[in-house]
Coordinates of N, CA, C and O in Angstrom, one line a residue:
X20 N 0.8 -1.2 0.0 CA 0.0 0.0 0.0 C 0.9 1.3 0.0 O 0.9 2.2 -0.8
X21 N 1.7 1.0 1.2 CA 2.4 2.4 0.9 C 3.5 2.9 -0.9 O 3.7 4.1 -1.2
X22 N 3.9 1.6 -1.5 CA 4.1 2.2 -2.8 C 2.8 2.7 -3.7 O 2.9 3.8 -4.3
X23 N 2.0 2.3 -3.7 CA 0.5 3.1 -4.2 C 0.5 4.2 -4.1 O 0.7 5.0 -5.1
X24 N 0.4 4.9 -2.4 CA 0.0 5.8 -2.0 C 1.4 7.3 -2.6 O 1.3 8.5 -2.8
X25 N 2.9 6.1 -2.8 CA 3.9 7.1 -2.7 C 3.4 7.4 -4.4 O 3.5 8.6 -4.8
X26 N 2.9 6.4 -5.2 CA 2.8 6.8 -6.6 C 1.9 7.8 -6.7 O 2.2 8.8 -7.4
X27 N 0.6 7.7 -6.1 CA -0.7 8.9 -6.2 C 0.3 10.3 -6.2 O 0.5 11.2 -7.1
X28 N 0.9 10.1 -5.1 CA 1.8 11.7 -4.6 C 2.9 12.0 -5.2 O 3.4 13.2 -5.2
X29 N 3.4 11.1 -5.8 CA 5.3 11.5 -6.3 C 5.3 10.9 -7.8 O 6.2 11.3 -8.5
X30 N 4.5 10.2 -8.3 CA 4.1 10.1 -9.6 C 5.4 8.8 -10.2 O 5.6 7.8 -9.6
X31 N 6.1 9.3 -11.7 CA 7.1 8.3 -11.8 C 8.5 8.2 -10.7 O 9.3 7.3 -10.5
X32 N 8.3 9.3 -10.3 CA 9.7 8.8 -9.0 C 9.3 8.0 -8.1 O 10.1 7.1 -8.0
X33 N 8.3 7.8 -7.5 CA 7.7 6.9 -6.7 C 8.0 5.5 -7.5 O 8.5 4.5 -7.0
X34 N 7.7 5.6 -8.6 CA 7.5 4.4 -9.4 C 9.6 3.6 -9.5 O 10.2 2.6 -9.5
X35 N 9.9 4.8 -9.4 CA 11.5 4.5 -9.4 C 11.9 4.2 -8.7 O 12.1 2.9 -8.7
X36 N 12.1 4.6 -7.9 CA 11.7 4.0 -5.9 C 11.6 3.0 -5.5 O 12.2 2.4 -4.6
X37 N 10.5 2.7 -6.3 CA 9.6 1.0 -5.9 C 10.7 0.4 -6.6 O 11.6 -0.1 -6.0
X38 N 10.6 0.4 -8.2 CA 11.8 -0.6 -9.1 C 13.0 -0.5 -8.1 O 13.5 -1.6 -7.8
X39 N 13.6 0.4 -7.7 CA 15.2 0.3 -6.9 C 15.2 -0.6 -5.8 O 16.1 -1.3 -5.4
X40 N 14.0 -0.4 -5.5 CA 13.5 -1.6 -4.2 C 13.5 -3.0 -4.5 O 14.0 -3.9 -3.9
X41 N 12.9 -3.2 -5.4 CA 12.4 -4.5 -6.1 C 13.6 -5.1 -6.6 O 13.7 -6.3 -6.3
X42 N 14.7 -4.3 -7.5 CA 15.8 -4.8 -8.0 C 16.8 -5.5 -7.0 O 17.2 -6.6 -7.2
X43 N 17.1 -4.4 -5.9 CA 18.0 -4.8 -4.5 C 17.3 -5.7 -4.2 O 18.1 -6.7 -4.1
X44 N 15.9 -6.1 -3.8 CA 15.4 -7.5 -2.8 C 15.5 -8.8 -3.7 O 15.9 -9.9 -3.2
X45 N 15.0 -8.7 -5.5 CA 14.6 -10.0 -5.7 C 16.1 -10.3 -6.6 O 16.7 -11.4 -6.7
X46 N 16.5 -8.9 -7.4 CA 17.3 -9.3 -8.7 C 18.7 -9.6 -8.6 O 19.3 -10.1 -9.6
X47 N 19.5 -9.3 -7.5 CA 20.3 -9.2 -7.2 C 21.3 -10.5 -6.9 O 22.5 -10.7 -6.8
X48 N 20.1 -11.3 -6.9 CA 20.9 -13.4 -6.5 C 21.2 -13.8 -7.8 O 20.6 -13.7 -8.9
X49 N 22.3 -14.5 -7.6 CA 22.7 -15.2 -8.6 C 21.8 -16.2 -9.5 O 22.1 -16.4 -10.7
X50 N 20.8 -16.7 -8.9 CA 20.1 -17.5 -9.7 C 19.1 -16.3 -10.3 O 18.6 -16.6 -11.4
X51 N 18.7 -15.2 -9.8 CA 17.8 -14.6 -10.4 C 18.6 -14.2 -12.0 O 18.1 -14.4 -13.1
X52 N 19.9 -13.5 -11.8 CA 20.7 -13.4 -12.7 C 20.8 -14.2 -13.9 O 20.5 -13.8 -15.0
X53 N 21.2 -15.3 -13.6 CA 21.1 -16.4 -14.7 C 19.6 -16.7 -15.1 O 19.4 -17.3 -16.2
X54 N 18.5 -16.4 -14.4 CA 17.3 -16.8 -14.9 C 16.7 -15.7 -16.4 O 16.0 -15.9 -17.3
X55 N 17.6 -14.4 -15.8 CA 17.2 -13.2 -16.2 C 17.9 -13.7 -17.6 O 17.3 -14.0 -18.6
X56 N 19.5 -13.9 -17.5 CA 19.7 -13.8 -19.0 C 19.6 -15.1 -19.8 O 20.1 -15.2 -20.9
X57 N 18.9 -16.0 -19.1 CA 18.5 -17.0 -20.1 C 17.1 -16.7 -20.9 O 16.9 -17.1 -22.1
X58 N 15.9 -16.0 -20.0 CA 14.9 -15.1 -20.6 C 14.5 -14.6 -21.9 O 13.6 -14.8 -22.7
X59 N 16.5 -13.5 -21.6 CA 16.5 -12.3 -22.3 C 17.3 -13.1 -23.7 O 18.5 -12.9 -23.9
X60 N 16.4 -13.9 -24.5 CA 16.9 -14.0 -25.7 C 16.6 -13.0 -26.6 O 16.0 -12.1 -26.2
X61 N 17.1 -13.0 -28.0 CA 16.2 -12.3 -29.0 C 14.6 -12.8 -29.3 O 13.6 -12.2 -28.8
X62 N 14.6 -13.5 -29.8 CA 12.9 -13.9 -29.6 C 12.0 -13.1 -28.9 O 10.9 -12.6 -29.3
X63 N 12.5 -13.1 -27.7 CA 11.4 -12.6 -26.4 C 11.7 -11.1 -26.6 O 10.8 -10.3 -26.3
X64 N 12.9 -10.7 -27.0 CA 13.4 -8.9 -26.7 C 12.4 -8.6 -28.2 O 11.4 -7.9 -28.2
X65 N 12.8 -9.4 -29.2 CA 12.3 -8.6 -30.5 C 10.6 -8.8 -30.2 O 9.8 -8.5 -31.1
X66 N 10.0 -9.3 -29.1 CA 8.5 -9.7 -29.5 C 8.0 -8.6 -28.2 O 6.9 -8.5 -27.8
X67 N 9.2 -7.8 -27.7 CA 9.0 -7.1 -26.5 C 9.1 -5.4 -27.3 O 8.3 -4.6 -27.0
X68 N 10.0 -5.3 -28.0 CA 10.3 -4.1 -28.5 C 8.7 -3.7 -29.2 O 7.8 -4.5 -29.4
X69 N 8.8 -2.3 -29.6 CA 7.5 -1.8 -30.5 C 8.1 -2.2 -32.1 O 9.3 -2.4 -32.3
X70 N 7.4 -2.2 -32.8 CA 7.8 -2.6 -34.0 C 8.4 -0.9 -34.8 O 8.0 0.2 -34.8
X71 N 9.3 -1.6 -35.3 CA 10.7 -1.0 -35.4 C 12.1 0.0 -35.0 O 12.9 0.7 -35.4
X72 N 11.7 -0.4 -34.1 CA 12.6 -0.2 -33.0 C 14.0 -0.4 -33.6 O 14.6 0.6 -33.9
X73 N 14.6 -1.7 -33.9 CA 15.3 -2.3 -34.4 C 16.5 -1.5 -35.5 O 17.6 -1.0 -35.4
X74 N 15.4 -1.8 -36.4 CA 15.2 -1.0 -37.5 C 16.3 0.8 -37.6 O 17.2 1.4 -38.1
X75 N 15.0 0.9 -36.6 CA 15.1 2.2 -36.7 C 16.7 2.6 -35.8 O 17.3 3.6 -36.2
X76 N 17.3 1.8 -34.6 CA 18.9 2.2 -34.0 C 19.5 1.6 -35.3 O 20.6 2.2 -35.3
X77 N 19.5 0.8 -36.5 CA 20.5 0.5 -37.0 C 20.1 1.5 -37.9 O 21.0 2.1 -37.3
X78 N 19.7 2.1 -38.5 CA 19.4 3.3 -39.2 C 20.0 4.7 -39.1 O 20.1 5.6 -39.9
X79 N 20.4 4.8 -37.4 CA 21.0 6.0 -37.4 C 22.5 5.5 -37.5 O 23.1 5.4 -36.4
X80 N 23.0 5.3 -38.3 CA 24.8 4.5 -38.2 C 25.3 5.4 -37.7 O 25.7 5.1 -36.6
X81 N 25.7 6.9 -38.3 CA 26.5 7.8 -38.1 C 26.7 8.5 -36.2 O 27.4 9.4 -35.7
X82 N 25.7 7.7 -35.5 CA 26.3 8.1 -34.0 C 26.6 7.1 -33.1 O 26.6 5.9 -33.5
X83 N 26.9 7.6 -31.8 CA 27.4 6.7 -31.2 C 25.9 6.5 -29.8 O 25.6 7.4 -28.9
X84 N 25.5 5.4 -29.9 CA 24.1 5.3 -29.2 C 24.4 4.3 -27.7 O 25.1 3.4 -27.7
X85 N 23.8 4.6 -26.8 CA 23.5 3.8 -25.6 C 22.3 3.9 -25.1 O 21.6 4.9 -25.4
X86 N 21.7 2.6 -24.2 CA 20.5 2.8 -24.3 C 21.0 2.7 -22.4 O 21.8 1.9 -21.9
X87 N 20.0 4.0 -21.7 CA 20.0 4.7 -20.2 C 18.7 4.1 -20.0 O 17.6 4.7 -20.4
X88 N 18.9 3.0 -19.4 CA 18.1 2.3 -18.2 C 17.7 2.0 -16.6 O 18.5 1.7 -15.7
X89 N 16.2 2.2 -16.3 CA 16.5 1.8 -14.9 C 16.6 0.2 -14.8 O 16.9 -0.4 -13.8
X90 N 16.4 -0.2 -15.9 CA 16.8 -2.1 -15.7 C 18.1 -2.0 -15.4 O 19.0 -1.1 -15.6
X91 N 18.0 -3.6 -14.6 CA 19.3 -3.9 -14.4 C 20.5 -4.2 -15.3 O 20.2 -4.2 -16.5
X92 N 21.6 -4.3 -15.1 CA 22.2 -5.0 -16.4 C 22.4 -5.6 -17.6 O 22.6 -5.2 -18.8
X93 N 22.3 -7.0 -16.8 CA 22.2 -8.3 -17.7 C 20.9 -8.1 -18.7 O 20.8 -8.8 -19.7
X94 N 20.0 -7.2 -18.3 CA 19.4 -6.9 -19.4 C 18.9 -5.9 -20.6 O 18.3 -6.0 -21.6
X95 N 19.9 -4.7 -19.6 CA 20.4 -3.4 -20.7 C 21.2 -3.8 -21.5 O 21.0 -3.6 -22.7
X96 N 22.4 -4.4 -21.0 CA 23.4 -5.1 -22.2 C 22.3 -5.8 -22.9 O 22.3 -5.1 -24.0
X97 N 21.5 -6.6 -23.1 CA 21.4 -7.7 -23.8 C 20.5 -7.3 -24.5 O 19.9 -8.0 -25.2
X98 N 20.2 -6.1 -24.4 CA 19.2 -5.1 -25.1 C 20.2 -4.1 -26.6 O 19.9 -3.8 -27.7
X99 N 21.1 -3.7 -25.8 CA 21.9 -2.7 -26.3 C 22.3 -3.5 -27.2 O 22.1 -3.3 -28.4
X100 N 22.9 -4.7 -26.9 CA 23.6 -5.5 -28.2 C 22.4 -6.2 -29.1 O 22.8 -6.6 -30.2
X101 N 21.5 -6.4 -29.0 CA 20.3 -6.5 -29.9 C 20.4 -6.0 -30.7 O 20.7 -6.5 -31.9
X102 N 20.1 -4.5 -30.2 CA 19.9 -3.2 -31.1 C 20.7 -2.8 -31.7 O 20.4 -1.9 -32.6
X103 N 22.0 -3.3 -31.6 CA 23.0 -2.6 -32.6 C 23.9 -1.3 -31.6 O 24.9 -0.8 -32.0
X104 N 23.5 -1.0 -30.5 CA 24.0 0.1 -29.7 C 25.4 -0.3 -29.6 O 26.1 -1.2 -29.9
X105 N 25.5 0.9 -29.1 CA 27.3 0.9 -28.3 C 27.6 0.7 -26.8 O 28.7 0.8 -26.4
X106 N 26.5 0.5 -26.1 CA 26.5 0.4 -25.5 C 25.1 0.7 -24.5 O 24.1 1.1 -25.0
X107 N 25.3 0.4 -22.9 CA 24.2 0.5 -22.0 C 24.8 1.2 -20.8 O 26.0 1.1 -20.5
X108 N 24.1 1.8 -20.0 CA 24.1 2.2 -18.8 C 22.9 2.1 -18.1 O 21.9 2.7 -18.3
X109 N 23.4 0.8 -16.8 CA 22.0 0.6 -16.4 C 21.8 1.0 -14.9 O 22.7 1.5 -14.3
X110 N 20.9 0.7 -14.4 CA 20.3 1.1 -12.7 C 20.4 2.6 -12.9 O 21.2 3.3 -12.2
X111 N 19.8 2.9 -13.6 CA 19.8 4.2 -13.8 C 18.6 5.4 -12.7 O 17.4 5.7 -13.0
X112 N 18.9 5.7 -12.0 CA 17.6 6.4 -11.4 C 17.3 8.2 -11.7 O 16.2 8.8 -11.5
X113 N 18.1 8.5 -12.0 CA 18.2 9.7 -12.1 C 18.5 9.5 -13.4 O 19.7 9.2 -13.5
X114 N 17.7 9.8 -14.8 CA 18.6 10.0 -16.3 C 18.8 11.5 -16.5 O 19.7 11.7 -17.2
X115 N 18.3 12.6 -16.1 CA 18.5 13.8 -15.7 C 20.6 13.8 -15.3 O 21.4 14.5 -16.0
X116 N 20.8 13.2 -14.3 CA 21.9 13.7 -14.4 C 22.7 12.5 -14.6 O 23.7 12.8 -14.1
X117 N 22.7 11.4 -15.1 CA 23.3 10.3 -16.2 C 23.5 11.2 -17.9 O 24.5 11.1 -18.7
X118 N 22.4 12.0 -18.0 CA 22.9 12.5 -19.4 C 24.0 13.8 -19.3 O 24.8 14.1 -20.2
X119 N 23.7 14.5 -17.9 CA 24.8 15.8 -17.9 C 26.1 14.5 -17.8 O 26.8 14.7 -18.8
X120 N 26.5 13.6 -17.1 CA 27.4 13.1 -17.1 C 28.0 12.5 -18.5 O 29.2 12.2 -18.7
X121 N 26.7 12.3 -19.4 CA 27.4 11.7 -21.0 C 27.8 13.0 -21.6 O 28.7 12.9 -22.4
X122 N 27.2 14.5 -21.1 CA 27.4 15.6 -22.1 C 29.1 15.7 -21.4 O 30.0 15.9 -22.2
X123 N 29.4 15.5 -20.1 CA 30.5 16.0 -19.5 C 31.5 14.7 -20.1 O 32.7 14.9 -19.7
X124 N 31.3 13.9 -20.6 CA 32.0 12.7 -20.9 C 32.4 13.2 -22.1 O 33.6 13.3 -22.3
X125 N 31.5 13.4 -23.3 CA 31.7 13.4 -24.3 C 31.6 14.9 -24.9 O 30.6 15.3 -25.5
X126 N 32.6 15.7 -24.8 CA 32.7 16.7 -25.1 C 33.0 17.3 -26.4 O 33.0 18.5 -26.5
X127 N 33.1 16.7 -27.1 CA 33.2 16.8 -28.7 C 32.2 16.3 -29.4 O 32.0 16.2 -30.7
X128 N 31.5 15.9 -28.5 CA 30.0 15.6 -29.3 C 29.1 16.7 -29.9 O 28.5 17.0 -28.9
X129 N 28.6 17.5 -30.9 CA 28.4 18.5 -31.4 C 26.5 18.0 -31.2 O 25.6 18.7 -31.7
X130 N 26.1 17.0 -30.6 CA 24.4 16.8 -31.0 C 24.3 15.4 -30.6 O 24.7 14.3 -31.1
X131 N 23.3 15.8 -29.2 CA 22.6 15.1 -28.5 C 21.5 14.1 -29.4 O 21.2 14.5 -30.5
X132 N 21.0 13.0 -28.8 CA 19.6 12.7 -29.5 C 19.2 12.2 -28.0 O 20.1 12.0 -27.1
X133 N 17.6 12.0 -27.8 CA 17.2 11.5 -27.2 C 16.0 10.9 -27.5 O 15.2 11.7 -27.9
X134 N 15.7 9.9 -27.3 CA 14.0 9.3 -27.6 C 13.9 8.4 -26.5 O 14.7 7.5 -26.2
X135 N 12.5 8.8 -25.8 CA 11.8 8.6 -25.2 C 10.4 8.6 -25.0 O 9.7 9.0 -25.9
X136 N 9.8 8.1 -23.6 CA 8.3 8.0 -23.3 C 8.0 8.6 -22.0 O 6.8 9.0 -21.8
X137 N 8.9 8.7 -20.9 CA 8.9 9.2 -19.4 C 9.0 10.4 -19.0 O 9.4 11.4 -19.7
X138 N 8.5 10.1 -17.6 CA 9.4 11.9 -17.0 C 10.6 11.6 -17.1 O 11.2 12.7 -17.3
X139 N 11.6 10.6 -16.9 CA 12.9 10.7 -16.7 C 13.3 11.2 -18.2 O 13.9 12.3 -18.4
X140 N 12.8 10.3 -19.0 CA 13.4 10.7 -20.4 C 13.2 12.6 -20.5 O 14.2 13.2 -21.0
X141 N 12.0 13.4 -20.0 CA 11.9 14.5 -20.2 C 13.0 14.9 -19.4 O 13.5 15.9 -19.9
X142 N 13.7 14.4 -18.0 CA 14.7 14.9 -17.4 C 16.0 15.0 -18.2 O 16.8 15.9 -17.9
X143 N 16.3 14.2 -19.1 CA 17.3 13.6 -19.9 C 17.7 14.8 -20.7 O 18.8 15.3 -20.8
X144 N 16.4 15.5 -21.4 CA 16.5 16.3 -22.5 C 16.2 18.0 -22.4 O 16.0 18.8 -23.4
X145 N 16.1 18.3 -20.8 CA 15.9 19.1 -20.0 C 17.4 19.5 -19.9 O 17.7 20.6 -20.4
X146 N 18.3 18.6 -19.2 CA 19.4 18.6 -18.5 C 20.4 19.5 -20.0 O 21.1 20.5 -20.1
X147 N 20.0 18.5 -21.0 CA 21.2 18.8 -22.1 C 20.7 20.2 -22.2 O 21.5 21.2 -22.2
X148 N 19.5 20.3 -22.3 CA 19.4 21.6 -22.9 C 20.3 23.1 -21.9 O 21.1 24.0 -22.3
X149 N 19.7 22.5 -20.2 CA 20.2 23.5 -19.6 C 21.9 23.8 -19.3 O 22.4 24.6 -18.6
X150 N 22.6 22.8 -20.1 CA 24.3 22.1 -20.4 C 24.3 23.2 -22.1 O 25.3 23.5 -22.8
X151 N 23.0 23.6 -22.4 CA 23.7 24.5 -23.8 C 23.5 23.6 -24.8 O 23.3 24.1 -26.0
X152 N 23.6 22.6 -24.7 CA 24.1 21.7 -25.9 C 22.6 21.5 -26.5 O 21.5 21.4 -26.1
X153 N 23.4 21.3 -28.1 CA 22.2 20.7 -29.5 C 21.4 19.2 -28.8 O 22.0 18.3 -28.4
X154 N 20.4 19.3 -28.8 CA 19.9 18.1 -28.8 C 18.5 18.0 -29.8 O 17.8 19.0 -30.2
X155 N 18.3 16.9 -29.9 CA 17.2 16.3 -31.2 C 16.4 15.0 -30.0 O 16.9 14.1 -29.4
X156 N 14.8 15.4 -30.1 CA 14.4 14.5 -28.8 C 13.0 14.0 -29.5 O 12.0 14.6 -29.8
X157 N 13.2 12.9 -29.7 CA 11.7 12.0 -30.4 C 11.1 11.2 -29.0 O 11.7 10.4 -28.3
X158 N 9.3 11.9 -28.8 CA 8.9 11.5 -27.7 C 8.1 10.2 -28.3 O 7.7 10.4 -29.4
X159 N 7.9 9.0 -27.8 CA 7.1 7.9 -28.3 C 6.0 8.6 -27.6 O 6.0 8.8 -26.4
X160 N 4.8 9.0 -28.6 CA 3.3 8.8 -28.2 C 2.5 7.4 -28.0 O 2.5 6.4 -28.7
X161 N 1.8 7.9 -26.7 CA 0.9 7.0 -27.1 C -0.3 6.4 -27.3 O -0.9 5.4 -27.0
X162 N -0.6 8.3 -28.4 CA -1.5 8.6 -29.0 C -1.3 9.4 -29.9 O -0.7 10.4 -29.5
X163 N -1.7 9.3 -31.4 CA -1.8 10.8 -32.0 C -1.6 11.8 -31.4 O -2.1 11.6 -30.3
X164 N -1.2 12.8 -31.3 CA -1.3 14.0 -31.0 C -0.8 14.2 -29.5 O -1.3 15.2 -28.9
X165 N -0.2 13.5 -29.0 CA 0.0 13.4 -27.3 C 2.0 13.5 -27.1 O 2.6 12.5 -26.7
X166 N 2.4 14.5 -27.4 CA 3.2 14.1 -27.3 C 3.8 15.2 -25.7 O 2.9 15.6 -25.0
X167 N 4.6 15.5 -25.4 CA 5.5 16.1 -24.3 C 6.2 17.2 -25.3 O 6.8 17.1 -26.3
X168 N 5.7 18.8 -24.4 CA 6.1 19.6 -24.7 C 7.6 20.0 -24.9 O 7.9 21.0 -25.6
X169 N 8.4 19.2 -24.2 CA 9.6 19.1 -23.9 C 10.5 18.9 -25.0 O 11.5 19.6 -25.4
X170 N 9.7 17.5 -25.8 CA 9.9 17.0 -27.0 C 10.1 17.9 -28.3 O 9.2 18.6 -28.6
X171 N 11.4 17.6 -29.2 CA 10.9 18.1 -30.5 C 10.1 17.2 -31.2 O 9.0 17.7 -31.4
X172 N 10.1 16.4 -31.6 CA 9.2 15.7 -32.3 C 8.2 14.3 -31.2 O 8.5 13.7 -30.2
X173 N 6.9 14.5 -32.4 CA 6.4 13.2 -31.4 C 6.1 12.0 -32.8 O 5.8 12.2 -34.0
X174 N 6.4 10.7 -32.0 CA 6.4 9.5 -33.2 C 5.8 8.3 -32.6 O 6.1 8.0 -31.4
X175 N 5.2 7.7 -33.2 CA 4.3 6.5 -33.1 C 5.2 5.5 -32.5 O 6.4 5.5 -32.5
X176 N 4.4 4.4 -31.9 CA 5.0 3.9 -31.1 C 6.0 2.4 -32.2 O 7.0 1.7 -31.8
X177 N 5.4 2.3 -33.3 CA 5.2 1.7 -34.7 C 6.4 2.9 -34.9 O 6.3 4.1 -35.0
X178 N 7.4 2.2 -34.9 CA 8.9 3.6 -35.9 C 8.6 3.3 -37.3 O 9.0 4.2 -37.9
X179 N 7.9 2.3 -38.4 CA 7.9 1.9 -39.6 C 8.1 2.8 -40.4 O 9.0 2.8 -41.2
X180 N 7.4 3.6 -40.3 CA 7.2 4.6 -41.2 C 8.5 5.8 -40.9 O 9.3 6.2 -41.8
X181 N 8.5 6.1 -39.8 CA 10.3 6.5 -39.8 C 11.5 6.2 -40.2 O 12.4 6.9 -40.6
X182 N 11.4 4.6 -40.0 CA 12.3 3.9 -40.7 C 12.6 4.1 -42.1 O 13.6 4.3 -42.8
X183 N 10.7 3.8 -42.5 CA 11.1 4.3 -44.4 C 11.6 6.0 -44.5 O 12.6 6.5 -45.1
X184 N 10.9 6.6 -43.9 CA 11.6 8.5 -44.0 C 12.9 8.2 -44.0 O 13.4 8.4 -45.1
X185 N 13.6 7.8 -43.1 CA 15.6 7.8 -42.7 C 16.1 7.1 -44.0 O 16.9 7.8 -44.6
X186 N 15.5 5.4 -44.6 CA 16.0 5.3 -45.5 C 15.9 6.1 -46.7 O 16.8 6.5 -47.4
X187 N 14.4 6.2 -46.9 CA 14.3 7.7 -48.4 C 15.3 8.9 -48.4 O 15.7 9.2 -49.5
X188 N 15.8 9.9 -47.2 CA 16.9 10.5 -47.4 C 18.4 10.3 -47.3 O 19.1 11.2 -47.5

């Protein structure tokens, strides 16, 4: 009850809270571990992703991508290498200042991207902004017309049709 009550009041932080809790009690044993990455095949990741997801990270070749999770590990990696990424950064609770740490990391980077669905993700693309830096932020709707003001663009949760836009130019 009391995670309920912290979600009514504190919204997705609450909700982060609870996952950080959950991760430390159940995910943390070794047998949970190995259960996890026997799970996390492709089959189950590609039948878990939105349709073109996929697609759509190997499409942008020309950057350097990681995917900022509050999952654990063994299953950001196993995600990130799916996707084609370069990598993962996981147990993420704060992406707000996980991305000032990628802008402070990567200082020759001339342009941010961000795509997302959360508050955290709006923290992500908040942060760079208030760091100065170029960023380009695709919010997943999930609805027509519902996107986060935060966001420059809003895109279906279906990339298909993005996928063909990126290949046609």
């Amino acid at each position: 009850m009391r995670t309920l009550s912290e979600l009514v009041r504190n919204g997705k932080a609450a909700e982060s809270q609870a996952w950080e809790q959950y991760v430390d009690s159940f995910l943390q044993t070794e047998r949970a571990k190995r259960e996890i990455e026997f799970l996390v095949q492709p089959k189950v990741m590609n039948q878990a992703l939105y349709t073109g997801v996929k697609d759509f990270c190997r499409e942008v070749r020309s950057s350097t991508k990681f995917y900022i999770t509050r999952n654990i590990a063994q299953v950001a990696n196993a995600y990130a290498t799916y996707l084609g990424l370069d990598g993962a950064v996981a147990e993420v609770n704060d992406k707000g200042r996980q991305a000032e740490l990628m802008v402070l990391g990567h200082p020759f980077v001339e342009h941010f991207g961000v795509s997302g669905d959360s508050d955290e993700d709006v923290a992500m693309v908040e942060e760079i902004q208030v760091m100065d830096q170029n960023v380009i932020s695709l919010y997943s709707m999930a609805k027509p017309g519902d996107i986060h003001p935060t966001f420059d663009y809003g895109v279906s949760k279906d990339l298909t049709a993005l996928v063909e836009l990126l290949r046609n130019n």
